[in-house]
Tab-separated table of C-alpha atoms and ligand atoms in Angstrom:
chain	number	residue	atom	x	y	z
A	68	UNK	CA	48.039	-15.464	-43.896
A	69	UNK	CA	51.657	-14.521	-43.499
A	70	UNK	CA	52.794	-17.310	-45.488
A	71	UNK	CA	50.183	-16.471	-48.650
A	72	UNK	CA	52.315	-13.320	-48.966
A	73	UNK	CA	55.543	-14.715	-48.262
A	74	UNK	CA	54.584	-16.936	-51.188
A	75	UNK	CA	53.672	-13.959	-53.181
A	76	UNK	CA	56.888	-11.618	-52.376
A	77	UNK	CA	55.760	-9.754	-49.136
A	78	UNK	CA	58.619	-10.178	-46.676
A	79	UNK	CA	57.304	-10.311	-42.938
A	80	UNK	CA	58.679	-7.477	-42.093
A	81	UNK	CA	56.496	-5.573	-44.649
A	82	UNK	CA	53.614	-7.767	-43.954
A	83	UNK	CA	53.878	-6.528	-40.189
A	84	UNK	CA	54.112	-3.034	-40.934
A	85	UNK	CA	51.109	-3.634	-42.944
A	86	UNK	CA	49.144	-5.156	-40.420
A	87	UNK	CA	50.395	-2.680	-37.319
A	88	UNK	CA	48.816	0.024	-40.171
A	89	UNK	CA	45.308	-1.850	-40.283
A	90	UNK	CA	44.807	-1.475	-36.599
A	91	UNK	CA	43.621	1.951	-36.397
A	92	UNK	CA	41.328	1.959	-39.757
A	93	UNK	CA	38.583	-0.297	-38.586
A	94	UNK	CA	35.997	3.202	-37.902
A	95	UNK	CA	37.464	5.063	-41.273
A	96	UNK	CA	36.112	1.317	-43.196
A	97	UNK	CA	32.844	1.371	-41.704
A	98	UNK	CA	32.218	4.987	-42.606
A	99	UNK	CA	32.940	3.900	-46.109
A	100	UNK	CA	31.379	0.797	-46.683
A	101	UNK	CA	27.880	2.727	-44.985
A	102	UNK	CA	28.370	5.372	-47.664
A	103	UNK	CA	28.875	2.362	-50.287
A	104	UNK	CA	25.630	1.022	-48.817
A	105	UNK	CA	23.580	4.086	-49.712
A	106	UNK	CA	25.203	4.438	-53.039
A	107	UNK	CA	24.283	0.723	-53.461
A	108	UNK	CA	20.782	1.088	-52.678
A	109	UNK	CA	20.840	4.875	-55.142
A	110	UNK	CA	21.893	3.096	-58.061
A	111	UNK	CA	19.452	0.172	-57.272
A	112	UNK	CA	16.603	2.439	-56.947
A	113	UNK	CA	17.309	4.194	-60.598
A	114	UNK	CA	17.438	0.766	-62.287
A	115	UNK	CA	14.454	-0.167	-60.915
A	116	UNK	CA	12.595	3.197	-61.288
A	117	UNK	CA	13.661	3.383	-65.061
A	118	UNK	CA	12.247	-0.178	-65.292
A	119	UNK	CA	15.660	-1.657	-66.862
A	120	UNK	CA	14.842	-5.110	-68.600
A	121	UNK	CA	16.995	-7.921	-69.894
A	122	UNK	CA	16.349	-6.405	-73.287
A	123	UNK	CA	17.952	-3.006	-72.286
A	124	UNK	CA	21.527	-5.135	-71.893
A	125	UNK	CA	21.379	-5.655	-75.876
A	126	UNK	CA	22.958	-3.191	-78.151
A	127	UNK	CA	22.036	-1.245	-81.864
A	128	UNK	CA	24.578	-0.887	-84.737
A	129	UNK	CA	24.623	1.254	-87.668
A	130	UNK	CA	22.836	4.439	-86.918
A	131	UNK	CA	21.829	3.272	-83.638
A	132	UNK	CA	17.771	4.822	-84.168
A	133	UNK	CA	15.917	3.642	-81.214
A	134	UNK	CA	18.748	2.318	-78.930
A	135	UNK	CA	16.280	1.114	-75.754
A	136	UNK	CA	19.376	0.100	-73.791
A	137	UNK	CA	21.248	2.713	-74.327
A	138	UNK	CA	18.192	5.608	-74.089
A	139	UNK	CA	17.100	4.314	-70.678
A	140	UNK	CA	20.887	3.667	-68.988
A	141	UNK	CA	20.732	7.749	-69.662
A	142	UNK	CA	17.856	7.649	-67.925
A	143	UNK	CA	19.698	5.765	-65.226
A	144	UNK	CA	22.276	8.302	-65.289
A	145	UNK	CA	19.964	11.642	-64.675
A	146	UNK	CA	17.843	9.559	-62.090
A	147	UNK	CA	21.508	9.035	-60.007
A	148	UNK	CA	22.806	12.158	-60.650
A	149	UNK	CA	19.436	13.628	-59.691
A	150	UNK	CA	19.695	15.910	-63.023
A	151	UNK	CA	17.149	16.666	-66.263
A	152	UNK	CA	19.252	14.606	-68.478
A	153	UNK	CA	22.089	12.671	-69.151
A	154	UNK	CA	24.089	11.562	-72.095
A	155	UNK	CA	26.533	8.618	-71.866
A	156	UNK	CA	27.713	6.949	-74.047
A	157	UNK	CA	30.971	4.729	-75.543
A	158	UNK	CA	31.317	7.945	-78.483
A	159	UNK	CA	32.803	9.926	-75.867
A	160	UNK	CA	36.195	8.543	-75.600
A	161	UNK	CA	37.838	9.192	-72.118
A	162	UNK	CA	36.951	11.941	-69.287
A	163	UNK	CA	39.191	14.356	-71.223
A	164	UNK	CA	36.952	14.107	-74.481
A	165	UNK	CA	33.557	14.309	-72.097
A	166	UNK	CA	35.109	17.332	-70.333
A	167	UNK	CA	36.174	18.933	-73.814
A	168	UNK	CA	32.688	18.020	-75.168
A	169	UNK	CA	30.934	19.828	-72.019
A	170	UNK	CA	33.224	22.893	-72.756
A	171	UNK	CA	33.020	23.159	-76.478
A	172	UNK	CA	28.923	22.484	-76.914
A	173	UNK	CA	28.065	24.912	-73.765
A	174	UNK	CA	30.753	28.383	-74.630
A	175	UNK	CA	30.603	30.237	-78.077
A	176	UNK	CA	32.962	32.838	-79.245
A	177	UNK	CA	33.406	35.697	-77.011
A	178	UNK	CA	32.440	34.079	-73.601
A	179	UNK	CA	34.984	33.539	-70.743
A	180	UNK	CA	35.587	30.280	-68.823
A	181	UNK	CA	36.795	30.583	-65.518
A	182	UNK	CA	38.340	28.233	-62.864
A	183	UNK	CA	37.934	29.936	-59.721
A	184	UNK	CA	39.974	26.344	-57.922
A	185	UNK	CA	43.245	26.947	-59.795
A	186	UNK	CA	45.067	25.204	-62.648
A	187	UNK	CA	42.840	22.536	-64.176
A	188	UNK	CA	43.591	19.166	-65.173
A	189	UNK	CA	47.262	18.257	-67.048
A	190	UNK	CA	45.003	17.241	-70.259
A	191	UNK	CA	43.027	19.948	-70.331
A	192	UNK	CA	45.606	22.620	-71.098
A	193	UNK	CA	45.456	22.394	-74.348
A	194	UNK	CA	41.794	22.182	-74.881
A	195	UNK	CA	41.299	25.248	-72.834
A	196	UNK	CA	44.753	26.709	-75.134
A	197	UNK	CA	46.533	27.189	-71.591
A	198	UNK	CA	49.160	26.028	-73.746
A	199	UNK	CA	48.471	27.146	-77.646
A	200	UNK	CA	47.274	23.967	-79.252
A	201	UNK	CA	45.127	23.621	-82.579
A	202	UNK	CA	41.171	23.405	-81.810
A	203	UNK	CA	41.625	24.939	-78.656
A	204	UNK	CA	38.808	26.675	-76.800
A	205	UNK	CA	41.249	29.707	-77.316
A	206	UNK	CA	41.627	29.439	-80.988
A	207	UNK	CA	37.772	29.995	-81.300
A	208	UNK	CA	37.998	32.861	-79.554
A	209	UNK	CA	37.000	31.894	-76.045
A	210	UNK	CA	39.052	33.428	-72.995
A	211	UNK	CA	39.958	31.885	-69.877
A	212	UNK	CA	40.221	33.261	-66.723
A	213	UNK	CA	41.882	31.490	-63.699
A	214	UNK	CA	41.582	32.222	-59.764
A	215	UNK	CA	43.917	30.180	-57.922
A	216	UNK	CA	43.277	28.538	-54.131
A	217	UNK	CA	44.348	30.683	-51.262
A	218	UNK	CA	47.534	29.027	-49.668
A	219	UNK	CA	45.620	27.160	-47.463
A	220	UNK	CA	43.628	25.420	-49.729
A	221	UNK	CA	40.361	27.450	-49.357
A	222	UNK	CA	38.479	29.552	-51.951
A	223	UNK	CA	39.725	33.305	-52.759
A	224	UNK	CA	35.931	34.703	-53.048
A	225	UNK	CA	37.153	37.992	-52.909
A	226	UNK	CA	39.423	37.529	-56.472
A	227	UNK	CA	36.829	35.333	-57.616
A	228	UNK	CA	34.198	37.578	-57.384
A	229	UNK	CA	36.388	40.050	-59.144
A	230	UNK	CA	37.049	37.493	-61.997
A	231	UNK	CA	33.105	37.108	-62.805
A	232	UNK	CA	32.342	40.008	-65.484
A	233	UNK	CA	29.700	40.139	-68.467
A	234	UNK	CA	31.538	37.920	-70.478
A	235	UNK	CA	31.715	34.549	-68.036
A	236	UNK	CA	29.727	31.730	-69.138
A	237	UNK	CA	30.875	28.952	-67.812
A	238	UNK	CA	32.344	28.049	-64.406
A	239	UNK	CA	34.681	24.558	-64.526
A	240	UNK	CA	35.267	23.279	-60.537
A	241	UNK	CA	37.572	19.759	-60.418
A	242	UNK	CA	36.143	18.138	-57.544
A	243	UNK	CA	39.340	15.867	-57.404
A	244	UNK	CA	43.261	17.138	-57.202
A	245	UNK	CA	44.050	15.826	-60.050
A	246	UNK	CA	48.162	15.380	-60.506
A	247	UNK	CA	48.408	18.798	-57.566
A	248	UNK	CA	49.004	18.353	-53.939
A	249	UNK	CA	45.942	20.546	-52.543
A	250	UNK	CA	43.099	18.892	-51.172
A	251	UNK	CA	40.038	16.877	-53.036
A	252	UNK	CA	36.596	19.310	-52.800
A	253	UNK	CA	33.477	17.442	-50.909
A	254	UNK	CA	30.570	18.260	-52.189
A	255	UNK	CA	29.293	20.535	-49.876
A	256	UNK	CA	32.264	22.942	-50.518
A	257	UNK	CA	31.173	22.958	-54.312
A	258	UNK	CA	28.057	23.625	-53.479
A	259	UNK	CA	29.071	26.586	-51.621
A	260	UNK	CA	31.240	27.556	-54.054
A	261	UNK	CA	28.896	27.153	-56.816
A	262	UNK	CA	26.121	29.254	-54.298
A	263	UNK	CA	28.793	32.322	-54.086
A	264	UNK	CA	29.078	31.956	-57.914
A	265	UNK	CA	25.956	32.325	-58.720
A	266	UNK	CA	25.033	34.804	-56.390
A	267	UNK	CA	26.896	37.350	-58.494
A	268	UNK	CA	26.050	36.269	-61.729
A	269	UNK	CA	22.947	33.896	-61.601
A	270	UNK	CA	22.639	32.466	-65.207
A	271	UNK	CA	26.480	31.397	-65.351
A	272	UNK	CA	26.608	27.618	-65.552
A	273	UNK	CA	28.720	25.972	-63.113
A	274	UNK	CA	30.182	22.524	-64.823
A	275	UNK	CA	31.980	20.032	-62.184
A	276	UNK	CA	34.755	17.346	-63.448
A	277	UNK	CA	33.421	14.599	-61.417
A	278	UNK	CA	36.913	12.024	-62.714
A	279	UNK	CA	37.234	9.740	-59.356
A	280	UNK	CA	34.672	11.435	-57.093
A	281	UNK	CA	31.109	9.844	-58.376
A	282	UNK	CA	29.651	7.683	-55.133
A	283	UNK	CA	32.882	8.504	-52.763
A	284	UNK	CA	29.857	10.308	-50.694
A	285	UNK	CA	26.183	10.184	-50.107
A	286	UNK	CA	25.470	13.487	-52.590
A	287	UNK	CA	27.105	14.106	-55.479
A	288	UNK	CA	27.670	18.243	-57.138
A	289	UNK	CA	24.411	17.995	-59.079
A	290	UNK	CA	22.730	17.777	-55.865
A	291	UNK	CA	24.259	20.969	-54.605
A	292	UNK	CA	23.847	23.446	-57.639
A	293	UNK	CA	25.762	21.895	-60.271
A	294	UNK	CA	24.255	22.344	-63.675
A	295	UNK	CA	26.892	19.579	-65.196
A	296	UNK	CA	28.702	16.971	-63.784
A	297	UNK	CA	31.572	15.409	-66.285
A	298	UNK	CA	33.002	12.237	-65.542
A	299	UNK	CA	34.983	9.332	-67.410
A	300	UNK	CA	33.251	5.314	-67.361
A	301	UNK	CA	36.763	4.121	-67.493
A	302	UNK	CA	37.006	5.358	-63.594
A	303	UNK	CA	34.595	5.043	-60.732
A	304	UNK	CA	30.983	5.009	-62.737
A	305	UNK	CA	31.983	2.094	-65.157
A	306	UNK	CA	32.956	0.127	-61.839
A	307	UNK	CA	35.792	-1.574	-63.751
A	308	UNK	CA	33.677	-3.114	-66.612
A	309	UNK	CA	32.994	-0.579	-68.715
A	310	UNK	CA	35.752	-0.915	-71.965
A	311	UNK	CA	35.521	2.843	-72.981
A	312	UNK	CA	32.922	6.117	-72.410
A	313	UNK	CA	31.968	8.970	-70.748
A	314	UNK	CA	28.751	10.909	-68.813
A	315	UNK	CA	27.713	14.486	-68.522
A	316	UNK	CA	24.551	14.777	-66.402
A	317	UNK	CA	23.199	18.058	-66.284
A	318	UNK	CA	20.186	20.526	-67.020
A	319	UNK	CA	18.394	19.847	-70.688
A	320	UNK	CA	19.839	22.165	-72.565
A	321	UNK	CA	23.667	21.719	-71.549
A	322	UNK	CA	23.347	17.665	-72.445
A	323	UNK	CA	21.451	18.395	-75.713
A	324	UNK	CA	24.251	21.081	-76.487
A	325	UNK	CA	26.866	18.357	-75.449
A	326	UNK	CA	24.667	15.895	-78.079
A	327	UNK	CA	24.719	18.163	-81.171
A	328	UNK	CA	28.184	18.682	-80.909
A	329	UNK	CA	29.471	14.855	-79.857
A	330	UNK	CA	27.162	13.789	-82.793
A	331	UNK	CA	25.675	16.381	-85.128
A	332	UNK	CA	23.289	19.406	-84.778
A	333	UNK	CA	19.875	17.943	-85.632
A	334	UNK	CA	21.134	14.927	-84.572
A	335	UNK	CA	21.843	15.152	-81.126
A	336	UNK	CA	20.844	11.892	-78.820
A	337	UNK	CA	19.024	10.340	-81.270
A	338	UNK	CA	22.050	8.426	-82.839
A	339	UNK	CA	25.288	6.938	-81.859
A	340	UNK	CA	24.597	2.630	-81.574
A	341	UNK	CA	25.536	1.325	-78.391
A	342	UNK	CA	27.478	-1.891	-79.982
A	343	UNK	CA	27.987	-4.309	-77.541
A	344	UNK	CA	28.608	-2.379	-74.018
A	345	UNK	CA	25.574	-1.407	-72.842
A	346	UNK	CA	25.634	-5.009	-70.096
A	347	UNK	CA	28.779	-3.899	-68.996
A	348	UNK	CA	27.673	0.033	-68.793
A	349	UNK	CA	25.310	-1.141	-66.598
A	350	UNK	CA	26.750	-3.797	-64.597
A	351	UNK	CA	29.750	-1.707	-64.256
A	352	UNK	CA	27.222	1.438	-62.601
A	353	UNK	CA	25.744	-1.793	-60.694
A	354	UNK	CA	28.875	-2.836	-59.054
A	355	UNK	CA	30.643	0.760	-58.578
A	356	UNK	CA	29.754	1.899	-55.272
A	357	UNK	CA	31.456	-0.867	-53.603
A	358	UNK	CA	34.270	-0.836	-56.114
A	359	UNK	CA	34.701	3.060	-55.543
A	360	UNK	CA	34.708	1.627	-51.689
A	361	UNK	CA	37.150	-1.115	-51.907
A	362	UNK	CA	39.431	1.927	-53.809
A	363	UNK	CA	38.939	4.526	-51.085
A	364	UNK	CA	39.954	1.641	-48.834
A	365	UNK	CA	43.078	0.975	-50.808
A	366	UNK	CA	44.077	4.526	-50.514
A	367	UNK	CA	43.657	5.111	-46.891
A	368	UNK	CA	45.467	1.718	-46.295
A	369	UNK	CA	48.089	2.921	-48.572
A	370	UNK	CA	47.718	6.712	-46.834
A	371	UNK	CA	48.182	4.883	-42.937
A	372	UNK	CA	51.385	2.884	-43.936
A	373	UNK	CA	53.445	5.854	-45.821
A	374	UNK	CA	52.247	8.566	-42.614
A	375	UNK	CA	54.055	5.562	-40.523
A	376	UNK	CA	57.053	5.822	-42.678
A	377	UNK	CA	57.020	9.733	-42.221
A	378	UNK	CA	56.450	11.003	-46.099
A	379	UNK	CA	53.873	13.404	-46.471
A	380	UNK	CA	50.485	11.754	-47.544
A	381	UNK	CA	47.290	13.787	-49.113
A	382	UNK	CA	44.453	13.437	-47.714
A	383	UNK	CA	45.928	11.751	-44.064
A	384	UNK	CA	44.409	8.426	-43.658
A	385	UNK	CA	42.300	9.945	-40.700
A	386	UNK	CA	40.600	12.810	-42.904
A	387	UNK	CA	37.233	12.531	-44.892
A	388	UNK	CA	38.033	11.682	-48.652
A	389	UNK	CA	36.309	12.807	-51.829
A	390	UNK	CA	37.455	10.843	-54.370
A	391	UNK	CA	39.519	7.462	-54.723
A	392	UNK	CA	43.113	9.318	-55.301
A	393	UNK	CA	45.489	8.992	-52.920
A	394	UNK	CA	48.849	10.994	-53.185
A	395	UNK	CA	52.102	10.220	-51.185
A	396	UNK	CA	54.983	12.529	-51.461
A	397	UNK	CA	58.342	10.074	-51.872
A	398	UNK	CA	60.823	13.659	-52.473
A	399	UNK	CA	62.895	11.031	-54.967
A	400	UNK	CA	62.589	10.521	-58.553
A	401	UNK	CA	63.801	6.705	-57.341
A	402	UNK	CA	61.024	5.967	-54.837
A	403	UNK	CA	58.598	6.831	-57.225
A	404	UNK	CA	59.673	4.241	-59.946
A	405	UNK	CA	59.779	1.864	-57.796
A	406	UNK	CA	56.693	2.195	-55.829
A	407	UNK	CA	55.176	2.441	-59.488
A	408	UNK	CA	57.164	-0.757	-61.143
A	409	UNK	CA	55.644	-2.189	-57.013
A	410	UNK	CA	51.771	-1.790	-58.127
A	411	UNK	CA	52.990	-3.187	-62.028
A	412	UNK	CA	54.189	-6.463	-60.047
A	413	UNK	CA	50.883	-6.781	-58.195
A	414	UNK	CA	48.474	-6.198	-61.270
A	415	UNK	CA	46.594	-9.361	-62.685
A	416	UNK	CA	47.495	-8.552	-66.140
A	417	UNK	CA	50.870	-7.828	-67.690
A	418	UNK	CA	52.815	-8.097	-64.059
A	419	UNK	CA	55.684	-8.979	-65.506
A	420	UNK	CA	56.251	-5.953	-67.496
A	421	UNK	CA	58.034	-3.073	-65.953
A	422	UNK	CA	57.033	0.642	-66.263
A	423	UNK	CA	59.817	3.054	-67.129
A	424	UNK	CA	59.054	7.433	-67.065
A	425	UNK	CA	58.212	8.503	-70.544
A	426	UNK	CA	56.544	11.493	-72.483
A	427	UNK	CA	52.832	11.276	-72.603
A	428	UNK	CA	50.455	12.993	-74.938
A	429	UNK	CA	48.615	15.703	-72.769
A	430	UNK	CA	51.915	16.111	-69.894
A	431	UNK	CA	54.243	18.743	-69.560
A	432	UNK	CA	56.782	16.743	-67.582
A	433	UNK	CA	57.803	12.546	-67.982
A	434	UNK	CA	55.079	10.141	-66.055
A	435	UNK	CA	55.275	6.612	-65.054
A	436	UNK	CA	52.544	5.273	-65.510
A	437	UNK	CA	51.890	1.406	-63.302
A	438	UNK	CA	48.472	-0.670	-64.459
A	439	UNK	CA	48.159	-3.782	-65.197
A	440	UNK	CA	44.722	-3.948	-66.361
A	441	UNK	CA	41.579	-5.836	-67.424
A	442	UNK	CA	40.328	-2.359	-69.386
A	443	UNK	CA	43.893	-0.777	-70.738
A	444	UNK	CA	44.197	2.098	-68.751
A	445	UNK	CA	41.962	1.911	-66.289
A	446	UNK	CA	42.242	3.910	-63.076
A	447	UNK	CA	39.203	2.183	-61.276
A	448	UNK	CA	41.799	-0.618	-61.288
A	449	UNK	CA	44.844	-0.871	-59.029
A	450	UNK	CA	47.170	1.689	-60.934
A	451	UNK	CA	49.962	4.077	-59.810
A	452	UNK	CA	51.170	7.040	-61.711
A	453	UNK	CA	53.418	10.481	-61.129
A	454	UNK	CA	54.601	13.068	-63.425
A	455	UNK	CA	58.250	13.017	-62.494
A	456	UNK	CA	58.890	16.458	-60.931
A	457	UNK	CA	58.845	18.223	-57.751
A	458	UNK	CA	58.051	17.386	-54.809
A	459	UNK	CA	58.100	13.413	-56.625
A	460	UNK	CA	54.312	12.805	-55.618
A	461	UNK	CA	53.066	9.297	-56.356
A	462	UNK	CA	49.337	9.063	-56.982
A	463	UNK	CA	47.975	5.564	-56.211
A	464	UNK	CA	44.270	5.112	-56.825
A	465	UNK	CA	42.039	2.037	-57.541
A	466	UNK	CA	41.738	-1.300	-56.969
A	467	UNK	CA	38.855	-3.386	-57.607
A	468	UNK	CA	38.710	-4.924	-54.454
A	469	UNK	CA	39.582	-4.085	-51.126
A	470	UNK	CA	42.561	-7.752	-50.781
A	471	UNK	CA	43.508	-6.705	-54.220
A	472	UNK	CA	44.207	-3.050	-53.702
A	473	UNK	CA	45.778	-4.097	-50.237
A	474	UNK	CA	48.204	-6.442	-52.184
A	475	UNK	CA	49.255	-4.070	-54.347
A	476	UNK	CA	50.427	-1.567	-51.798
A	477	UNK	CA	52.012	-4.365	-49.825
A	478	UNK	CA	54.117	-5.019	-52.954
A	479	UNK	CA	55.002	-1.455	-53.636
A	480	UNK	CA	56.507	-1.225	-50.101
A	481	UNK	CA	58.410	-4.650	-50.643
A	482	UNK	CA	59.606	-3.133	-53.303
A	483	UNK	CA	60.922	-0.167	-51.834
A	484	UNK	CA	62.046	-1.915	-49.139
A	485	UNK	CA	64.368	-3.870	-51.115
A	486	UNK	CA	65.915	-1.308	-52.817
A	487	UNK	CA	66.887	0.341	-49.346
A	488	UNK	CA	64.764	3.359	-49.866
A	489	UNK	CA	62.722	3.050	-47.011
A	490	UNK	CA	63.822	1.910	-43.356
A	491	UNK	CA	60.536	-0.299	-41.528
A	492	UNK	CA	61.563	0.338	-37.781
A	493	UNK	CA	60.548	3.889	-37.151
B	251	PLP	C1	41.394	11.451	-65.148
B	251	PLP	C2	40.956	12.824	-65.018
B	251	PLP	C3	40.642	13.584	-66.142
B	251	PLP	C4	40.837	13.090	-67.544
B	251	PLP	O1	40.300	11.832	-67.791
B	251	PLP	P1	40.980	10.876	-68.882
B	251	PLP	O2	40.008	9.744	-68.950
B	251	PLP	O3	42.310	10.484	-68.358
B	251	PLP	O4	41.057	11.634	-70.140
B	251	PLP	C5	40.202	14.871	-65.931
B	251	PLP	N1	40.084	15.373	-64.704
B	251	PLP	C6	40.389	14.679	-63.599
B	251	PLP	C7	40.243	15.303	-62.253
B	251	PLP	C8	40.831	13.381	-63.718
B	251	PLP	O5	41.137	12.687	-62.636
């Protein structure tokens, strides 16, 4: 085995490390691959229950009237996600767009949205009009209202309570960090959380961005309160086959508001042709639990070897996980390019380019951005990015298998390594 990597630019010395790292993650690998087992069997169940059929796999064009395959894959969907309805489809663009969608079709002028877990998403800054930007939530004359984590990570009730008055509508909870350095919800807090919420106002609806957490645990937020669950197909849900889309899953009347706004009022589900993606909408849903698994993996692999170089890793590789994103702290601008242009020289596509920092449409600060992917983009795939700021946090997430994702932090190391950044015999 040691000479495979030699022959594919893993020193021994790296290799070693590696290995020594392995040891102690047998237990953490079982735990995942049961919970990949139950997913498994979840999505199996809804494919079967909604009685999917060869002829489900073929798409509409044009108007897209009576689109079986694409009708009953949203069946899929709310059967998974245990909700009313779902609406998912290749329309909705990226998890931004199905978060923005969620937003925009559910608040009308004068309510307030509130984020009682702190600053949300980079991207979403300027839909909310955190940062003034034309079609913002803001500019229609919806307020925002933002209660940040106590310093140890944990929910301020008391402020948050405070926060709810006559005018909040809509409660947004990221169940994932996101580009910050505080913990990843489980589902169980959010559904605490969403409890306290709606204990002092009960018809407020609580929306959760679901981006990297769908099937990293048995239950997902609709099972705990939710009323909407957001998520993007280009991460965990499209299981690395899906070439575009989105999902919200939620209560009837917040996916039908979703569907007159994404298509038109009157409208609603009843249009929007599935073209050709529906096979790989569902394959990809098929296949994600154990891809979500071989990712989680990845990152506690990846979580194990940089606690054993002595940078600060979030989560540790011995803590529970809630979504596939694993963050190492590198404190230099330098380690982070090259753990980034690391992952770019393990990808199966385009590994011979090299990633530089650059501005990026929805980012306040530079990012370097590492994928080399089958889907453009992807973060289901074996991908590396960081905003380049303080404290110089690399986020590594993906990999669509387990020897794939392992690769790809082996040759991040190397590559760190070799550039003297990192010293092997601690
Ligand atoms: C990725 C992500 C988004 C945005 O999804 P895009 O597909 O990149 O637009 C939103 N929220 C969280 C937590 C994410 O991880």
């Amino acid at each position: 085995m040691e000479n495979i990597y030699k022959d594919m630019g893993i020193s021994d010395e790296v290799f070693e490390f590696g290995q020594k790292a392995l040891e102690g993650l047998k237990d953490r690998f079982a735990e995942i691959d049961v919970i990949a087992e139950a997913n498994q069997m979840k999505v199996l169940k809804a494919l079967q229950e909604c009685q999917v059929s060869e002829a489900c796999m073929l798409g509409t064009t044009g108007y897209g009237y009576n689109d079986l395959g694409r009708d009953r894959l949203e069946e899929v969907y709310a059967h998974i996600f245990h909700t009313e309805d779902a609406l998912v489809r290749p329309q909705i663009t990226c998890g931004t767009h199905a978060l923005a969608l969620a937003l925009m079709s559910n608040l009308r002028p004068g309510d307030e949205l509130l984020s009682p877990v702190g600053k949300p998403y980079d991207t979403l800054e300027k839909v909310i009009g955190i940062t003034p930007h034309p079609g913002s939530l803001a500019e229609y004359g919806i307020s925002y209202r933002q209660v940040d984590l106590l310093s140890d990570g944990s929910f301020d009730y008391e402020n948050i309570k405070k926060a709810i008055n006559d005018k909040t509508k809509l409660v947004t909870i990221q169940r994932s960090k996101g580009y910050q350095t505080r913990p990843s919800f489980s589902v169980d807090q959010i559904g605490e959380l969403t409890a306290f919420v709606k204990s002092i106002k009960r018809e407020v609806i609580v929306m959760v961005d679901n981006c990297y957490g769908e099937f990293t645990e048995k239950k997902e937020p609709s099972d705990v309160g939710a009323d909407m669950v957001v998520g993007s197909l280009i991460k965990n849900p499209g299981g690395g086959l899906a070439p575009i889309g989105g999902y919200i899953a939620g209560k009837k009347e917040c996916v039908e508001n979703a569907s007159y706004r994404l298509t038109s009022p009157g409208l609603g589900k009843e249009v929007g042709a599935s073209l050709g993606v529906l096979k790989d909408f569902y394959q990809g849903l098929f296949l994600s639990p154990t891809v979500a698994a071989s990712a989680e993996k990845g990152a506690i692999f990846a979580a194990a070897i940089y606690e054993a170089l002595g940078f600060d890793v979030i989560p540790k590789a011995d803590e529970k996980r809630h979504d596939i994103i694993q963050s190492v702290v590198l404190r230099s601008a330098e380690r982070v390019i090259a753990f980034c242009q690391g992952i770019q020289k393990a990808s199966p596509v385009d590994s011979m380019a090299m990633p530089y920092p650059d501005d990026m449409p929805g980012y306040d600060s530079q990012v370097i951005m590492a994928a080399g992917n089958f889907i453009s983009g992807s973060s289901i795939e074996l991908s590396a990015d960081a905003p380049i700021r303080e404290p110089y946090a690399v986020y590594f997430q993906g990999g669509l298998t387990w020897p794939h994702a392992k690769f790809g932090i082996l040759r991040a190391t190397e590559e760190l390594y070799e550039k003297g950044l990192i010293e092997l015999n601690r």
